[in-house]
Amino acid sequence: MSLTDVLDHPLVYRTWQAPFARKKLDPVIKSGVLDRVSSVLDVGCGPGTNAPLLTRKNEYVGVDLNPKYIEYARSRYRGEFIVADVTEGLPGGRTFDLVLMNSLMHHLDDEGAGNLLASLGRVVAPEGEIHVLDLVRADSGVPRFMANADRGKYARTPDEWTALVSPWLSVRSSGTYPLGLGPVEIWRMIHMVLAVERGAET
């Protein structure tokens, strides 16, 4: 049994992520966006990792490819949870004040990520924001080892992340931050705040 098979089990995945889940969201929390929005689309929601925070005051929809994760989330959290392959693009019809993509795109190759990014204009409200939290491919040390060992094979440098999103979205801000235990940095993450340039939606 591979690591991927083990982590596909919702409880195992949540246990593995538990020490880091809230810390990973710190840049989103500190930005104040959660106080400004009333609806959230959580793309790549996993087994509802972000749901306890994001459903407190908001209309919430979580989307993930893994049916086991979605079943787990539906049984434990309020909100709506949908099984979908986001690399085929997100359907229109509903818009959200905040679109969150937390540790999703390092699992997607450039084509799949591009299909997703190109579709975001259909789901972001006119004054809405897109927040991306994802894995940085580090140069050395523990963060490099952990990025290479991750199930996602598409960790990117900050410049590569910018190049990936720029054809589709405007980058309002971007910065990296450490994620680890105490003073030990285990991963290097990027937080990007993106916006749709109206008229460019597909």
PDB file of C-alpha atoms in Angstrom:
ATOM      1  CA  MET A   1       0.000   0.000   0.000  1.00  0.00           C
ATOM      2  CA  SER A   2       1.411   3.384  -1.031  1.00  0.00           C
ATOM      3  CA  LEU A   3       1.438   6.638   0.947  1.00  0.00           C
ATOM      4  CA  THR A   4      -1.194   7.957  -1.448  1.00  0.00           C
ATOM      5  CA  ASP A   5      -3.482   5.042  -0.628  1.00  0.00           C
ATOM      6  CA  VAL A   6      -3.024   5.587   3.110  1.00  0.00           C
ATOM      7  CA  LEU A   7      -3.684   9.329   2.937  1.00  0.00           C
ATOM      8  CA  ASP A   8      -6.778   8.772   0.800  1.00  0.00           C
ATOM      9  CA  HIS A   9      -8.481   7.635   4.002  1.00  0.00           C
ATOM     10  CA  PRO A  10     -10.148  10.769   5.439  1.00  0.00           C
ATOM     11  CA  LEU A  11      -9.310  10.113   9.090  1.00  0.00           C
ATOM     12  CA  VAL A  12      -5.651   9.380   8.330  1.00  0.00           C
ATOM     13  CA  TYR A  13      -5.392  12.529   6.235  1.00  0.00           C
ATOM     14  CA  ARG A  14      -7.011  14.704   8.910  1.00  0.00           C
ATOM     15  CA  THR A  15      -4.721  13.273  11.597  1.00  0.00           C
ATOM     16  CA  TRP A  16      -1.662  13.981   9.443  1.00  0.00           C
ATOM     17  CA  GLN A  17      -2.794  17.556   8.752  1.00  0.00           C
ATOM     18  CA  ALA A  18      -4.101  18.380  12.236  1.00  0.00           C
ATOM     19  CA  PRO A  19      -0.938  20.047  13.623  1.00  0.00           C
ATOM     20  CA  PHE A  20      -0.691  22.315  10.570  1.00  0.00           C
ATOM     21  CA  ALA A  21      -4.242  22.954   9.338  1.00  0.00           C
ATOM     22  CA  ARG A  22      -4.902  26.168  11.273  1.00  0.00           C
ATOM     23  CA  LYS A  23      -1.351  27.510  10.828  1.00  0.00           C
ATOM     24  CA  LYS A  24      -1.653  27.007   7.095  1.00  0.00           C
ATOM     25  CA  LEU A  25      -4.689  29.311   7.052  1.00  0.00           C
ATOM     26  CA  ASP A  26      -3.026  32.072   9.112  1.00  0.00           C
ATOM     27  CA  PRO A  27      -2.397  34.387   6.113  1.00  0.00           C
ATOM     28  CA  VAL A  28      -6.054  34.163   5.077  1.00  0.00           C
ATOM     29  CA  ILE A  29      -7.222  34.855   8.633  1.00  0.00           C
ATOM     30  CA  LYS A  30      -4.822  37.779   9.077  1.00  0.00           C
ATOM     31  CA  SER A  31      -5.921  39.310   5.765  1.00  0.00           C
ATOM     32  CA  GLY A  32      -9.366  39.976   7.259  1.00  0.00           C
ATOM     33  CA  VAL A  33     -11.148  38.579   4.210  1.00  0.00           C
ATOM     34  CA  LEU A  34     -13.286  36.257   6.338  1.00  0.00           C
ATOM     35  CA  ASP A  35     -14.864  39.298   8.011  1.00  0.00           C
ATOM     36  CA  ARG A  36     -15.791  40.775   4.617  1.00  0.00           C
ATOM     37  CA  VAL A  37     -17.422  37.837   2.858  1.00  0.00           C
ATOM     38  CA  SER A  38     -20.708  35.966   3.092  1.00  0.00           C
ATOM     39  CA  SER A  39     -20.048  33.086   0.685  1.00  0.00           C
ATOM     40  CA  VAL A  40     -17.051  30.780   0.255  1.00  0.00           C
ATOM     41  CA  LEU A  41     -16.095  28.221  -2.381  1.00  0.00           C
ATOM     42  CA  ASP A  42     -13.418  25.853  -1.049  1.00  0.00           C
ATOM     43  CA  VAL A  43     -11.806  24.216  -4.086  1.00  0.00           C
ATOM     44  CA  GLY A  44     -10.011  21.011  -3.136  1.00  0.00           C
ATOM     45  CA  CYS A  45     -11.702  20.932   0.256  1.00  0.00           C
ATOM     46  CA  GLY A  46     -10.484  17.444   1.177  1.00  0.00           C
ATOM     47  CA  PRO A  47     -12.397  15.886   4.099  1.00  0.00           C
ATOM     48  CA  GLY A  48     -13.602  19.306   5.262  1.00  0.00           C
ATOM     49  CA  THR A  49     -10.273  20.463   6.666  1.00  0.00           C
ATOM     50  CA  ASN A  50     -11.200  24.155   6.391  1.00  0.00           C
ATOM     51  CA  ALA A  51     -14.932  23.801   7.008  1.00  0.00           C
ATOM     52  CA  PRO A  52     -14.965  24.434  10.798  1.00  0.00           C
ATOM     53  CA  LEU A  53     -13.517  27.902  10.202  1.00  0.00           C
ATOM     54  CA  LEU A  54     -15.162  28.820   6.914  1.00  0.00           C
ATOM     55  CA  THR A  55     -18.731  27.769   7.698  1.00  0.00           C
ATOM     56  CA  ARG A  56     -19.094  29.887  10.853  1.00  0.00           C
ATOM     57  CA  LYS A  57     -20.758  32.881   9.211  1.00  0.00           C
ATOM     58  CA  ASN A  58     -20.770  32.023   5.558  1.00  0.00           C
ATOM     59  CA  GLU A  59     -22.587  30.145   2.862  1.00  0.00           C
ATOM     60  CA  TYR A  60     -20.086  27.402   2.156  1.00  0.00           C
ATOM     61  CA  VAL A  61     -19.506  25.001  -0.744  1.00  0.00           C
ATOM     62  CA  GLY A  62     -16.621  22.532  -0.760  1.00  0.00           C
ATOM     63  CA  VAL A  63     -15.478  20.686  -3.886  1.00  0.00           C
ATOM     64  CA  ASP A  64     -13.132  17.704  -4.085  1.00  0.00           C
ATOM     65  CA  LEU A  65     -12.347  14.839  -6.444  1.00  0.00           C
ATOM     66  CA  ASN A  66     -12.183  12.198  -3.692  1.00  0.00           C
ATOM     67  CA  PRO A  67     -15.650  10.742  -2.890  1.00  0.00           C
ATOM     68  CA  LYS A  68     -14.387   9.381   0.457  1.00  0.00           C
ATOM     69  CA  TYR A  69     -13.353  12.873   1.545  1.00  0.00           C
ATOM     70  CA  ILE A  70     -16.696  14.346   0.491  1.00  0.00           C
ATOM     71  CA  GLU A  71     -18.677  11.624   2.275  1.00  0.00           C
ATOM     72  CA  TYR A  72     -16.678  12.266   5.448  1.00  0.00           C
ATOM     73  CA  ALA A  73     -17.199  16.035   5.211  1.00  0.00           C
ATOM     74  CA  ARG A  74     -20.935  15.725   4.596  1.00  0.00           C
ATOM     75  CA  SER A  75     -21.335  13.606   7.715  1.00  0.00           C
ATOM     76  CA  ARG A  76     -19.613  16.131   9.977  1.00  0.00           C
ATOM     77  CA  TYR A  77     -19.969  19.701   8.745  1.00  0.00           C
ATOM     78  CA  ARG A  78     -22.691  22.015   7.597  1.00  0.00           C
ATOM     79  CA  GLY A  79     -22.485  23.433   4.118  1.00  0.00           C
ATOM     80  CA  GLU A  80     -22.630  21.793   0.717  1.00  0.00           C
ATOM     81  CA  PHE A  81     -20.019  19.300  -0.477  1.00  0.00           C
ATOM     82  CA  ILE A  82     -19.650  18.277  -4.115  1.00  0.00           C
ATOM     83  CA  VAL A  83     -17.571  15.622  -5.874  1.00  0.00           C
ATOM     84  CA  ALA A  84     -16.034  17.128  -9.027  1.00  0.00           C
ATOM     85  CA  ASP A  85     -12.869  17.103 -11.112  1.00  0.00           C
ATOM     86  CA  VAL A  86     -11.828  20.752 -11.048  1.00  0.00           C
ATOM     87  CA  THR A  87      -9.164  20.199 -13.708  1.00  0.00           C
ATOM     88  CA  GLU A  88     -12.092  20.198 -16.142  1.00  0.00           C
ATOM     89  CA  GLY A  89     -13.033  23.685 -14.946  1.00  0.00           C
ATOM     90  CA  LEU A  90     -15.659  24.928 -12.529  1.00  0.00           C
ATOM     91  CA  PRO A  91     -19.258  25.283 -13.701  1.00  0.00           C
ATOM     92  CA  GLY A  92     -20.889  28.688 -13.662  1.00  0.00           C
ATOM     93  CA  GLY A  93     -24.267  29.643 -12.255  1.00  0.00           C
ATOM     94  CA  ARG A  94     -23.219  30.565  -8.706  1.00  0.00           C
ATOM     95  CA  THR A  95     -20.740  33.155  -7.543  1.00  0.00           C
ATOM     96  CA  PHE A  96     -18.812  33.474  -4.289  1.00  0.00           C
ATOM     97  CA  ASP A  97     -17.170  36.328  -2.402  1.00  0.00           C
ATOM     98  CA  LEU A  98     -14.165  34.166  -1.571  1.00  0.00           C
ATOM     99  CA  VAL A  99     -12.633  31.290  -3.499  1.00  0.00           C
ATOM    100  CA  LEU A 100     -10.046  29.384  -1.479  1.00  0.00           C
ATOM    101  CA  MET A 101      -7.594  26.913  -2.951  1.00  0.00           C
ATOM    102  CA  ASN A 102      -5.606  25.443  -0.074  1.00  0.00           C
ATOM    103  CA  SER A 103      -2.795  23.031  -0.999  1.00  0.00           C
ATOM    104  CA  LEU A 104      -4.537  21.996  -4.197  1.00  0.00           C
ATOM    105  CA  MET A 105      -2.571  23.084  -7.235  1.00  0.00           C
ATOM    106  CA  HIS A 106       0.690  21.351  -6.374  1.00  0.00           C
ATOM    107  CA  HIS A 107      -1.300  18.218  -7.219  1.00  0.00           C
ATOM    108  CA  LEU A 108      -2.138  19.576 -10.699  1.00  0.00           C
ATOM    109  CA  ASP A 109       0.029  19.753 -13.789  1.00  0.00           C
ATOM    110  CA  ASP A 110       0.103  23.015 -15.748  1.00  0.00           C
ATOM    111  CA  GLU A 111      -2.717  21.981 -18.082  1.00  0.00           C
ATOM    112  CA  GLY A 112      -5.084  20.945 -15.291  1.00  0.00           C
ATOM    113  CA  ALA A 113      -4.226  24.006 -13.221  1.00  0.00           C
ATOM    114  CA  GLY A 114      -4.744  26.225 -16.265  1.00  0.00           C
ATOM    115  CA  ASN A 115      -8.214  24.773 -16.898  1.00  0.00           C
ATOM    116  CA  LEU A 116      -9.150  25.498 -13.294  1.00  0.00           C
ATOM    117  CA  LEU A 117      -7.686  29.005 -13.273  1.00  0.00           C
ATOM    118  CA  ALA A 118      -9.364  29.901 -16.558  1.00  0.00           C
ATOM    119  CA  SER A 119     -12.766  28.957 -15.123  1.00  0.00           C
ATOM    120  CA  LEU A 120     -12.550  31.014 -11.928  1.00  0.00           C
ATOM    121  CA  GLY A 121     -14.103  34.072 -13.521  1.00  0.00           C
ATOM    122  CA  ARG A 122     -17.386  32.170 -13.658  1.00  0.00           C
ATOM    123  CA  VAL A 123     -17.539  31.649  -9.891  1.00  0.00           C
ATOM    124  CA  VAL A 124     -15.975  34.758  -8.334  1.00  0.00           C
ATOM    125  CA  ALA A 125     -18.351  37.585  -7.416  1.00  0.00           C
ATOM    126  CA  PRO A 126     -17.563  41.002  -8.957  1.00  0.00           C
ATOM    127  CA  GLU A 127     -15.672  42.231  -5.895  1.00  0.00           C
ATOM    128  CA  GLY A 128     -14.586  38.757  -4.828  1.00  0.00           C
ATOM    129  CA  GLU A 129     -11.136  37.489  -3.960  1.00  0.00           C
ATOM    130  CA  ILE A 130      -9.232  34.300  -4.687  1.00  0.00           C
ATOM    131  CA  HIS A 131      -6.773  33.124  -2.041  1.00  0.00           C
ATOM    132  CA  VAL A 132      -4.244  30.444  -2.925  1.00  0.00           C
ATOM    133  CA  LEU A 133      -2.163  28.645  -0.314  1.00  0.00           C
ATOM    134  CA  ASP A 134       0.289  26.178  -1.764  1.00  0.00           C
ATOM    135  CA  LEU A 135       3.587  24.394  -1.525  1.00  0.00           C
ATOM    136  CA  VAL A 136       6.836  26.059  -2.564  1.00  0.00           C
ATOM    137  CA  ARG A 137       9.638  23.988  -4.035  1.00  0.00           C
ATOM    138  CA  ALA A 138      12.497  24.953  -1.733  1.00  0.00           C
ATOM    139  CA  ASP A 139      16.200  24.953  -2.572  1.00  0.00           C
ATOM    140  CA  SER A 140      17.531  22.946   0.335  1.00  0.00           C
ATOM    141  CA  GLY A 141      17.040  21.422   3.767  1.00  0.00           C
ATOM    142  CA  VAL A 142      13.935  19.873   5.278  1.00  0.00           C
ATOM    143  CA  PRO A 143      11.490  21.966   3.188  1.00  0.00           C
ATOM    144  CA  ARG A 144      13.069  20.661  -0.031  1.00  0.00           C
ATOM    145  CA  PHE A 145      12.963  17.066   1.222  1.00  0.00           C
ATOM    146  CA  MET A 146       9.333  17.366   2.307  1.00  0.00           C
ATOM    147  CA  ALA A 147       8.281  19.014  -0.959  1.00  0.00           C
ATOM    148  CA  ASN A 148       9.935  16.208  -2.917  1.00  0.00           C
ATOM    149  CA  ALA A 149       8.260  13.572  -0.711  1.00  0.00           C
ATOM    150  CA  ASP A 150       4.781  15.106  -1.014  1.00  0.00           C
ATOM    151  CA  ARG A 151       1.983  13.289  -2.865  1.00  0.00           C
ATOM    152  CA  GLY A 152       1.685  16.337  -5.102  1.00  0.00           C
ATOM    153  CA  LYS A 153       4.355  16.334  -7.787  1.00  0.00           C
ATOM    154  CA  TYR A 154       4.010  19.937  -8.888  1.00  0.00           C
ATOM    155  CA  ALA A 155       5.420  22.118  -6.125  1.00  0.00           C
ATOM    156  CA  ARG A 156       6.686  25.305  -7.764  1.00  0.00           C
ATOM    157  CA  THR A 157       9.017  28.166  -6.935  1.00  0.00           C
ATOM    158  CA  PRO A 158       7.404  31.562  -6.196  1.00  0.00           C
ATOM    159  CA  ASP A 159       8.285  32.770  -9.708  1.00  0.00           C
ATOM    160  CA  GLU A 160       6.781  29.629 -11.214  1.00  0.00           C
ATOM    161  CA  TRP A 161       3.582  30.096  -9.200  1.00  0.00           C
ATOM    162  CA  THR A 162       3.291  33.667 -10.486  1.00  0.00           C
ATOM    163  CA  ALA A 163       3.898  32.544 -14.052  1.00  0.00           C
ATOM    164  CA  LEU A 164       1.237  29.841 -13.690  1.00  0.00           C
ATOM    165  CA  VAL A 165      -1.568  32.134 -12.522  1.00  0.00           C
ATOM    166  CA  SER A 166      -0.721  35.336 -14.418  1.00  0.00           C
ATOM    167  CA  PRO A 167      -2.274  34.399 -17.787  1.00  0.00           C
ATOM    168  CA  TRP A 168      -5.646  34.027 -16.097  1.00  0.00           C
ATOM    169  CA  LEU A 169      -5.723  36.249 -13.018  1.00  0.00           C
ATOM    170  CA  SER A 170      -4.330  39.462 -11.580  1.00  0.00           C
ATOM    171  CA  VAL A 171      -1.916  38.994  -8.672  1.00  0.00           C
ATOM    172  CA  ARG A 172      -2.820  41.475  -5.941  1.00  0.00           C
ATOM    173  CA  SER A 173      -0.242  40.197  -3.470  1.00  0.00           C
ATOM    174  CA  SER A 174       2.082  37.254  -3.036  1.00  0.00           C
ATOM    175  CA  GLY A 175       4.446  36.115  -0.307  1.00  0.00           C
ATOM    176  CA  THR A 176       5.922  33.005   1.272  1.00  0.00           C
ATOM    177  CA  TYR A 177       5.747  31.834   4.864  1.00  0.00           C
ATOM    178  CA  PRO A 178       7.102  28.898   6.892  1.00  0.00           C
ATOM    179  CA  LEU A 179       5.019  26.007   8.132  1.00  0.00           C
ATOM    180  CA  GLY A 180       6.393  23.657  10.736  1.00  0.00           C
ATOM    181  CA  LEU A 181       6.612  22.609  14.326  1.00  0.00           C
ATOM    182  CA  GLY A 182       7.996  25.220  16.689  1.00  0.00           C
ATOM    183  CA  PRO A 183      11.132  26.755  15.182  1.00  0.00           C
ATOM    184  CA  VAL A 184      11.610  23.914  12.689  1.00  0.00           C
ATOM    185  CA  GLU A 185      10.456  24.792   9.189  1.00  0.00           C
ATOM    186  CA  ILE A 186       9.024  21.702   7.493  1.00  0.00           C
ATOM    187  CA  TRP A 187       7.393  23.311   4.477  1.00  0.00           C
ATOM    188  CA  ARG A 188       7.641  26.658   2.741  1.00  0.00           C
ATOM    189  CA  MET A 189       4.222  27.903   1.606  1.00  0.00           C
ATOM    190  CA  ILE A 190       3.047  30.655  -0.720  1.00  0.00           C
ATOM    191  CA  HIS A 191      -0.014  32.850  -0.167  1.00  0.00           C
ATOM    192  CA  MET A 192      -1.341  34.601  -3.254  1.00  0.00           C
ATOM    193  CA  VAL A 193      -4.318  36.935  -3.386  1.00  0.00           C
ATOM    194  CA  LEU A 194      -5.724  36.940  -6.902  1.00  0.00           C
ATOM    195  CA  ALA A 195      -8.503  38.756  -8.720  1.00  0.00           C
ATOM    196  CA  VAL A 196     -10.331  38.286 -11.983  1.00  0.00           C
ATOM    197  CA  GLU A 197      -9.817  40.950 -14.612  1.00  0.00           C
ATOM    198  CA  ARG A 198     -13.383  41.463 -15.727  1.00  0.00           C
ATOM    199  CA  GLY A 199     -13.855  40.934 -19.429  1.00  0.00           C
ATOM    200  CA  ALA A 200     -11.258  38.137 -19.372  1.00  0.00           C
ATOM    201  CA  GLU A 201     -13.568  35.424 -18.035  1.00  0.00           C
ATOM    202  CA  THR A 202     -14.064  32.292 -20.109  1.00  0.00           C
TER     203      THR A 202
END
